[in-house]
Coordinates of C-alpha atoms and ligand atoms in Angstrom, one line a residue:
M8 CA 24.0 13.3 -8.4
T9 CA 26.2 11.8 -5.7
K10 CA 26.4 8.1 -6.5
V11 CA 24.1 6.0 -4.4
S12 CA 25.6 2.6 -4.0
L13 CA 23.9 -0.4 -2.5
K14 CA 26.8 -2.7 -3.1
E15 CA 29.8 -2.6 -5.4
G16 CA 28.3 -2.4 -8.9
I17 CA 24.7 -1.8 -7.7
S18 CA 23.4 1.8 -7.8
W19 CA 20.2 3.6 -7.2
V20 CA 19.3 5.6 -10.3
G21 CA 15.7 6.5 -9.4
V22 CA 14.0 9.8 -8.9
I23 CA 12.3 11.6 -5.9
D24 CA 8.8 13.0 -6.4
W25 CA 8.7 15.5 -3.6
N26 CA 5.4 17.1 -4.6
I27 CA 3.0 14.2 -5.4
R28 CA 0.0 14.4 -3.0
D29 CA -2.5 12.1 -4.8
F30 CA -1.4 8.6 -5.8
H31 CA -4.6 7.2 -7.3
D32 CA -6.6 8.6 -4.4
Y33 CA -4.0 7.6 -1.8
V34 CA -3.0 10.9 -0.2
T35 CA 0.8 10.9 -0.2
S36 CA 1.5 13.7 2.3
C37 CA 5.2 12.8 2.3
G38 CA 5.7 12.5 -1.5
T39 CA 7.3 9.4 -2.9
S40 CA 10.2 8.1 -4.9
Y41 CA 10.3 5.8 -8.0
N42 CA 13.4 3.6 -7.4
A43 CA 15.3 2.1 -10.3
Y44 CA 18.6 0.2 -10.0
L45 CA 21.5 -0.2 -12.3
I46 CA 23.6 -3.3 -11.9
Q47 CA 27.0 -3.2 -13.6
D48 CA 29.1 -6.2 -14.2
E49 CA 30.4 -7.7 -17.4
K50 CA 26.9 -7.0 -18.5
T51 CA 24.7 -4.2 -17.3
A52 CA 21.1 -4.5 -16.1
L53 CA 18.5 -1.8 -15.3
V54 CA 15.9 -3.0 -12.9
D55 CA 12.7 -1.0 -13.4
T56 CA 12.2 2.5 -14.8
V57 CA 10.3 5.5 -13.5
K58 CA 7.2 7.6 -14.3
A59 CA 7.6 9.0 -17.8
T60 CA 7.5 12.6 -16.6
F61 CA 10.7 11.9 -14.6
C62 CA 12.5 9.9 -17.3
N63 CA 15.1 12.6 -18.1
E64 CA 16.3 12.4 -14.5
L65 CA 16.6 8.6 -14.8
I66 CA 18.5 9.0 -18.0
A67 CA 20.9 11.5 -16.4
H68 CA 21.5 9.2 -13.4
I69 CA 22.3 6.2 -15.7
S70 CA 24.5 8.4 -17.9
E71 CA 26.6 9.4 -14.9
L72 CA 27.4 5.7 -14.4
T73 CA 27.8 4.4 -18.0
T74 CA 29.0 6.1 -21.1
S75 CA 25.8 5.4 -23.1
L76 CA 22.4 3.8 -22.5
E77 CA 23.4 1.5 -25.4
K78 CA 25.6 -0.2 -22.9
V79 CA 22.5 -1.4 -21.0
D80 CA 22.2 -5.1 -21.9
Y81 CA 19.1 -6.0 -19.9
I82 CA 16.0 -4.2 -18.7
I83 CA 14.1 -6.0 -16.0
V84 CA 10.4 -5.0 -15.6
N85 CA 9.4 -6.2 -12.1
H86 CA 5.9 -4.5 -12.4
V87 CA 3.9 -2.8 -15.2
E88 CA 2.0 -0.2 -13.2
M89 CA 2.8 3.1 -14.9
D90 CA 4.7 4.7 -12.0
H91 CA 7.4 2.1 -12.8
S92 CA 7.0 1.4 -16.5
S93 CA 5.8 4.6 -18.2
G94 CA 9.4 5.6 -18.7
L95 CA 10.1 2.2 -20.4
P96 CA 9.2 3.2 -24.0
I97 CA 11.7 6.1 -23.8
I98 CA 14.4 4.0 -22.2
A99 CA 13.9 1.1 -24.5
K100 CA 14.5 3.4 -27.5
L101 CA 17.8 4.7 -26.1
A102 CA 18.9 1.3 -24.7
K103 CA 18.3 -0.2 -28.1
N104 CA 20.5 -3.2 -27.5
A105 CA 18.8 -4.2 -24.3
K106 CA 16.8 -7.4 -23.9
I107 CA 13.7 -6.8 -21.8
Y108 CA 12.4 -9.3 -19.3
A109 CA 9.1 -9.5 -17.5
T110 CA 6.7 -12.3 -16.3
A111 CA 4.3 -13.7 -18.9
R112 CA 1.6 -11.5 -17.4
G113 CA 4.0 -8.6 -17.5
R114 CA 4.7 -9.1 -21.2
E115 CA 1.0 -9.2 -21.9
E116 CA 0.4 -6.0 -20.0
L117 CA 3.4 -4.2 -21.6
I118 CA 2.0 -4.9 -25.0
K119 CA -1.4 -3.6 -24.0
H120 CA 0.0 -0.5 -22.4
Y121 CA 2.7 0.5 -24.9
G122 CA 2.1 -1.4 -28.1
A123 CA 3.4 -4.2 -30.3
E124 CA 7.0 -3.2 -30.0
F125 CA 6.9 -4.9 -26.6
E126 CA 6.2 -8.3 -28.2
R127 CA 10.0 -8.6 -28.1
V128 CA 9.9 -8.8 -24.3
E129 CA 11.2 -12.2 -23.0
T130 CA 9.4 -13.9 -20.2
V131 CA 10.9 -15.2 -16.9
K132 CA 9.4 -17.3 -14.1
T133 CA 10.4 -18.2 -10.6
G134 CA 13.9 -19.6 -10.4
D135 CA 15.0 -18.4 -13.9
K136 CA 18.5 -16.8 -13.8
I137 CA 20.4 -14.3 -15.9
S138 CA 24.2 -14.1 -15.5
L139 CA 25.8 -10.6 -15.7
G140 CA 29.3 -12.1 -15.2
K141 CA 30.1 -12.4 -11.6
K142 CA 26.6 -11.4 -10.6
T143 CA 23.5 -13.4 -11.1
L144 CA 19.9 -12.2 -11.2
T145 CA 17.2 -14.6 -10.3
F146 CA 13.5 -14.0 -10.3
L147 CA 10.5 -14.8 -8.0
E148 CA 7.0 -14.3 -9.4
A149 CA 4.8 -12.4 -6.9
P150 CA 1.4 -12.3 -8.5
M151 CA -1.0 -9.8 -6.8
L152 CA 1.8 -8.1 -4.9
H153 CA 0.3 -6.1 -6.1
W154 CA -0.6 -6.7 -9.7
P155 CA -0.9 -10.0 -11.6
D156 CA 2.4 -9.3 -13.3
S157 CA 4.5 -8.5 -10.2
M158 CA 7.8 -10.2 -9.6
F159 CA 10.9 -9.8 -7.4
T160 CA 14.4 -9.7 -8.7
Y161 CA 17.2 -11.0 -6.5
V162 CA 21.0 -10.4 -7.0
V163 CA 22.3 -13.7 -5.7
E164 CA 26.0 -12.9 -4.9
D165 CA 25.1 -9.5 -3.3
K166 CA 22.0 -10.8 -1.4
V167 CA 20.0 -7.9 -2.6
L168 CA 16.2 -8.3 -3.0
M169 CA 14.4 -5.9 -5.3
P170 CA 10.7 -6.6 -4.6
N171 CA 9.3 -3.6 -6.4
D172 CA 6.1 -2.4 -4.6
A173 CA 6.4 -4.8 -1.6
F174 CA 8.1 -3.3 1.5
G175 CA 7.9 0.3 0.0
Q176 CA 6.7 3.5 1.4
H177 CA 5.5 6.7 -0.2
L178 CA 8.2 8.8 1.4
A179 CA 10.3 11.4 -0.4
S180 CA 13.6 12.0 1.5
S181 CA 17.1 13.1 0.9
G182 CA 18.3 9.9 2.6
R183 CA 18.0 6.8 0.5
F184 CA 18.6 4.2 3.3
D185 CA 16.8 3.2 6.5
D186 CA 19.6 4.4 8.6
E187 CA 19.4 7.9 7.1
V188 CA 15.8 8.8 8.0
D189 CA 13.6 9.2 11.0
Q190 CA 12.5 5.8 12.2
V191 CA 9.0 6.8 13.4
T192 CA 8.2 8.5 10.1
L193 CA 9.6 5.6 8.2
M194 CA 7.5 2.9 9.9
D195 CA 4.4 5.2 9.9
E196 CA 4.7 5.6 6.2
A197 CA 5.4 1.9 5.7
L198 CA 2.2 1.1 7.6
T199 CA 0.2 3.6 5.6
Y200 CA 1.5 2.1 2.4
Y201 CA 0.8 -1.4 3.5
S202 CA -2.7 -0.4 4.7
N203 CA -3.7 1.4 1.5
I204 CA -2.0 -0.8 -1.1
L205 CA -1.5 -4.3 0.2
T206 CA -4.3 -5.0 2.7
P207 CA -6.4 -7.0 0.2
F208 CA -3.4 -9.3 -0.3
A209 CA -2.5 -10.1 3.3
P210 CA -2.8 -13.9 2.9
L211 CA -0.6 -13.8 -0.2
I212 CA 2.0 -11.7 1.7
V213 CA 2.2 -14.3 4.4
K214 CA 2.6 -17.0 1.8
K215 CA 5.2 -15.1 -0.2
I216 CA 7.3 -14.3 2.9
Q217 CA 7.1 -18.0 3.9
E218 CA 8.2 -19.0 0.4
V219 CA 11.2 -16.7 0.6
I220 CA 12.1 -18.1 4.0
E221 CA 11.9 -21.7 2.6
M222 CA 14.1 -20.8 -0.3
Q223 CA 16.7 -19.7 2.3
L224 CA 17.6 -16.7 0.3
P225 CA 20.1 -14.7 2.5
I226 CA 19.1 -11.0 2.4
D227 CA 21.5 -8.2 3.1
I228 CA 19.4 -5.4 1.5
I229 CA 15.8 -5.0 0.5
A230 CA 15.5 -2.4 -2.2
P231 CA 11.8 -1.6 -3.0
S232 CA 10.5 0.6 -5.8
H233 CA 9.2 3.4 -3.5
G234 CA 10.9 5.1 -0.6
I235 CA 13.9 4.1 1.4
I236 CA 16.1 1.0 1.0
W237 CA 16.3 -1.3 3.9
R238 CA 20.0 -2.1 4.6
K239 CA 20.5 -1.6 8.3
D240 CA 17.8 -4.0 9.3
P241 CA 16.0 -5.5 6.3
M242 CA 14.1 -8.0 8.5
K243 CA 12.4 -5.1 10.3
I244 CA 10.1 -4.5 7.5
V245 CA 9.6 -8.2 6.7
N246 CA 8.6 -8.9 10.3
A247 CA 6.3 -5.8 10.3
Y248 CA 4.6 -7.1 7.2
M249 CA 4.1 -10.5 8.8
D250 CA 2.6 -8.8 11.9
W251 CA 0.3 -6.5 9.9
A252 CA -0.8 -9.3 7.6
T253 CA -1.6 -11.7 10.4
G254 CA -3.3 -9.1 12.6
K255 CA -0.7 -9.4 15.3
T256 CA -0.5 -5.6 15.8
V257 CA -4.3 -5.3 16.2
K258 CA -5.1 -3.5 19.5
P259 CA -8.3 -3.6 21.5
K260 CA -9.5 -0.3 20.2
V261 CA -12.3 1.1 18.1
A262 CA -12.3 3.4 15.0
I263 CA -15.4 5.4 14.8
V264 CA -15.8 6.8 11.2
F265 CA -18.8 9.0 10.5
D266 CA -20.2 12.0 8.8
T267 CA -22.9 14.3 10.0
M268 CA -25.5 16.7 8.4
W269 CA -27.2 18.6 11.3
D270 CA -25.0 17.2 14.1
S271 CA -27.2 14.3 15.2
T272 CA -24.8 11.6 13.9
N273 CA -21.9 13.6 15.4
K274 CA -23.7 13.5 18.8
M275 CA -24.3 9.8 18.5
A276 CA -20.6 9.2 17.6
R277 CA -19.4 11.1 20.7
A278 CA -21.9 9.4 23.0
I279 CA -20.8 6.0 21.7
S280 CA -17.1 7.0 22.2
N281 CA -17.9 8.0 25.8
G282 CA -19.5 4.6 26.4
I283 CA -16.4 2.9 25.0
A284 CA -14.1 5.1 27.1
S285 CA -16.1 4.3 30.3
Q286 CA -14.9 0.7 29.9
G287 CA -11.3 1.7 29.6
I288 CA -11.1 1.0 25.9
E289 CA -9.5 3.4 23.4
S290 CA -11.5 4.8 20.5
K291 CA -10.8 7.4 17.9
L292 CA -13.3 9.5 16.0
F293 CA -12.9 10.4 12.3
K294 CA -15.3 12.8 10.7
L295 CA -15.1 11.8 7.0
R296 CA -15.0 15.3 5.5
C297 CA -12.2 16.3 7.9
T298 CA -10.0 13.2 7.5
E299 CA -8.4 11.5 4.5
N300 CA -9.6 7.9 3.8
T301 CA -5.9 7.1 3.6
D302 CA -5.3 7.9 7.3
I303 CA -8.5 6.2 8.4
V304 CA -7.6 3.0 6.7
T305 CA -4.2 3.1 8.3
E306 CA -5.8 3.4 11.8
I307 CA -8.2 0.5 10.9
T308 CA -5.3 -1.9 10.3
N309 CA -4.5 -1.9 14.0
S310 CA -8.1 -1.6 15.3
K311 CA -10.3 -4.5 16.3
I312 CA -13.7 -2.8 15.8
V313 CA -14.9 -0.2 13.2
L314 CA -18.1 1.7 13.8
V315 CA -19.5 3.6 10.8
G316 CA -22.1 6.4 11.2
S317 CA -24.1 8.2 8.6
P318 CA -27.1 10.5 8.4
T319 CA -29.7 9.6 5.8
L320 CA -29.7 11.7 2.7
N321 CA -32.4 11.1 0.1
N322 CA -33.1 7.6 1.6
G323 CA -29.5 6.5 1.5
M324 CA -26.2 7.0 3.2
F325 CA -24.3 10.3 3.0
P326 CA -22.0 10.5 0.0
S327 CA -18.7 10.7 2.0
V328 CA -19.8 7.6 3.9
S329 CA -20.6 5.8 0.6
M330 CA -17.1 6.7 -0.8
F331 CA -15.4 5.5 2.4
L332 CA -17.3 2.2 2.3
T333 CA -16.5 1.7 -1.4
Y334 CA -12.8 2.2 -0.5
I335 CA -12.7 0.0 2.6
T336 CA -14.9 -2.8 1.2
G337 CA -12.4 -3.0 -1.7
L338 CA -9.5 -3.2 0.7
K339 CA -11.3 -5.9 2.7
P340 CA -9.3 -5.7 6.0
K341 CA -9.6 -9.1 7.7
G342 CA -10.6 -10.0 11.2
K343 CA -12.5 -6.8 12.1
L344 CA -16.0 -6.4 13.6
W345 CA -18.2 -3.8 12.0
G346 CA -21.0 -1.8 13.6
F347 CA -23.3 0.8 12.1
F348 CA -25.2 3.8 13.4
G349 CA -27.0 6.8 12.0
S350 CA -29.8 9.3 12.1
Y351 CA -32.7 10.1 9.8
G352 CA -35.6 12.5 9.4
W353 CA -38.2 10.6 7.3
G354 CA -38.0 6.9 6.5
G355 CA -34.3 6.1 7.1
G356 CA -32.1 4.2 4.8
A357 CA -28.5 5.0 5.6
V358 CA -27.9 2.2 8.2
R359 CA -29.8 -0.3 6.0
G360 CA -27.6 0.7 3.0
M361 CA -24.3 0.5 5.1
V362 CA -25.2 -2.9 6.5
K363 CA -26.1 -4.3 3.1
M364 CA -22.8 -3.1 1.6
A365 CA -20.7 -4.5 4.5
K366 CA -22.4 -7.9 4.4
E367 CA -22.0 -8.1 0.7
A368 CA -18.3 -7.5 1.2
G369 CA -18.2 -10.4 3.7
F370 CA -17.6 -8.2 6.8
E371 CA -18.7 -9.5 10.2
V372 CA -21.4 -7.1 11.3
I373 CA -22.3 -6.5 15.0
E374 CA -26.1 -6.3 15.4
P375 CA -28.4 -4.7 16.4
N376 CA -27.3 -1.3 15.0
V377 CA -28.3 2.1 16.4
E378 CA -30.6 4.4 14.6
L379 CA -32.6 7.5 15.7
K380 CA -35.0 10.0 14.2
W381 CA -34.2 13.8 14.0
V382 CA -32.2 15.1 17.0
P383 CA -31.2 12.6 19.7
T384 CA -33.1 13.0 23.0
E385 CA -31.3 12.5 26.3
E386 CA -32.6 9.0 26.4
E387 CA -31.3 8.3 23.0
I388 CA -27.9 9.7 23.9
K389 CA -27.9 7.2 26.8
K390 CA -28.8 4.5 24.3
C391 CA -25.8 5.4 22.2
F392 CA -23.6 5.4 25.3
D393 CA -24.9 2.0 26.2
Y394 CA -24.2 0.8 22.7
G395 CA -20.6 1.9 23.2
V396 CA -20.4 -0.1 26.4
Q397 CA -21.8 -3.2 24.7
I398 CA -19.3 -2.9 21.9
T399 CA -16.5 -3.2 24.4
Q400 CA -17.8 -6.5 25.5
K401 CA -17.0 -7.8 21.9
I402 CA -13.4 -6.8 22.5
K403 CA -13.3 -8.2 26.0
T404 CA -14.8 -11.6 25.0
Ligands
LIG5 FE1 4.3 1.4 -7.4 FE2 1.9 -1.0 -8.2 O1 3.0 0.5 -8.5

């Protein structure tokens, strides 16, 4: 492998996973990478490992830079999720002289994942430092970004921040740096990643970024654990995260998410969309069985209103709608308005079920909702159109 150098003595030794398309139900159309970094000074530190299935590649990359894994003095575990740590048991056996560091929660999780041999992990907390000689590593706990164990590692003299999952993207590419890849793809994938992984933690993101600013850590490079490394303009992704987390990029537009059985709910969705368009407001329709939840959630990040439509099946909502609501109520995007519509043949139940689920998640629901029986009449289509018009007033006011 051509050496990938971030700074003198700091190398990328990760692996690229070109073919992954399902990352715990997040559809990764562009693959991903698992980034690990080797920092060589008087002492050598490995920051994070990779998925166990790719561990041989990690070992090969490290071996190109050092004569033996026994030369690794420290292994830093920024995060225990298995895409970063499942290679650790293999690496820890080869790097048998290495001390392993994680947060206290990280140590607990490592023992539970990989057994008692990880009782030897030493714990670090915010502000702790490890000297490698001329270089110093310092740590910043980042609980829930995005697991309780998460932390950032910062190389003080080189001004390199390794924030693990934060600021990443599921993007496999031959370029390793932000100046080597297409900028539109990069920011699209960064938004998709933020939307599907970090949305629930928006307030914590704002707080953590403010904390880093207050610590006055100069940052030359942000080296996350997935995707490209930000060296040309590291603040671009920090500012984007602040904008996404505070809702600054939300546009006056409506995402209409629905499924349909015999086309009635589809007709409703289109009529509502026409009503919205008549007021000069943008809307997008997403039929659930034609669109990945991953992409819908990304669209929702920058939409003010979300309308969800479902036919009634067996007195409840359609299964695809139920799956979508399970996903989105878990992600809990903040500051949205939610409306519901649907059709039924007998006694109804889909709209009632959707509203209940949304309210239980703390979503702000626009009422009344729209429901109709069997196939929409012309009058009912007009009612849906008018509902779309009324929805735009929520945006305008
Ligand atoms: Fe990339 Fe939370 O793991």
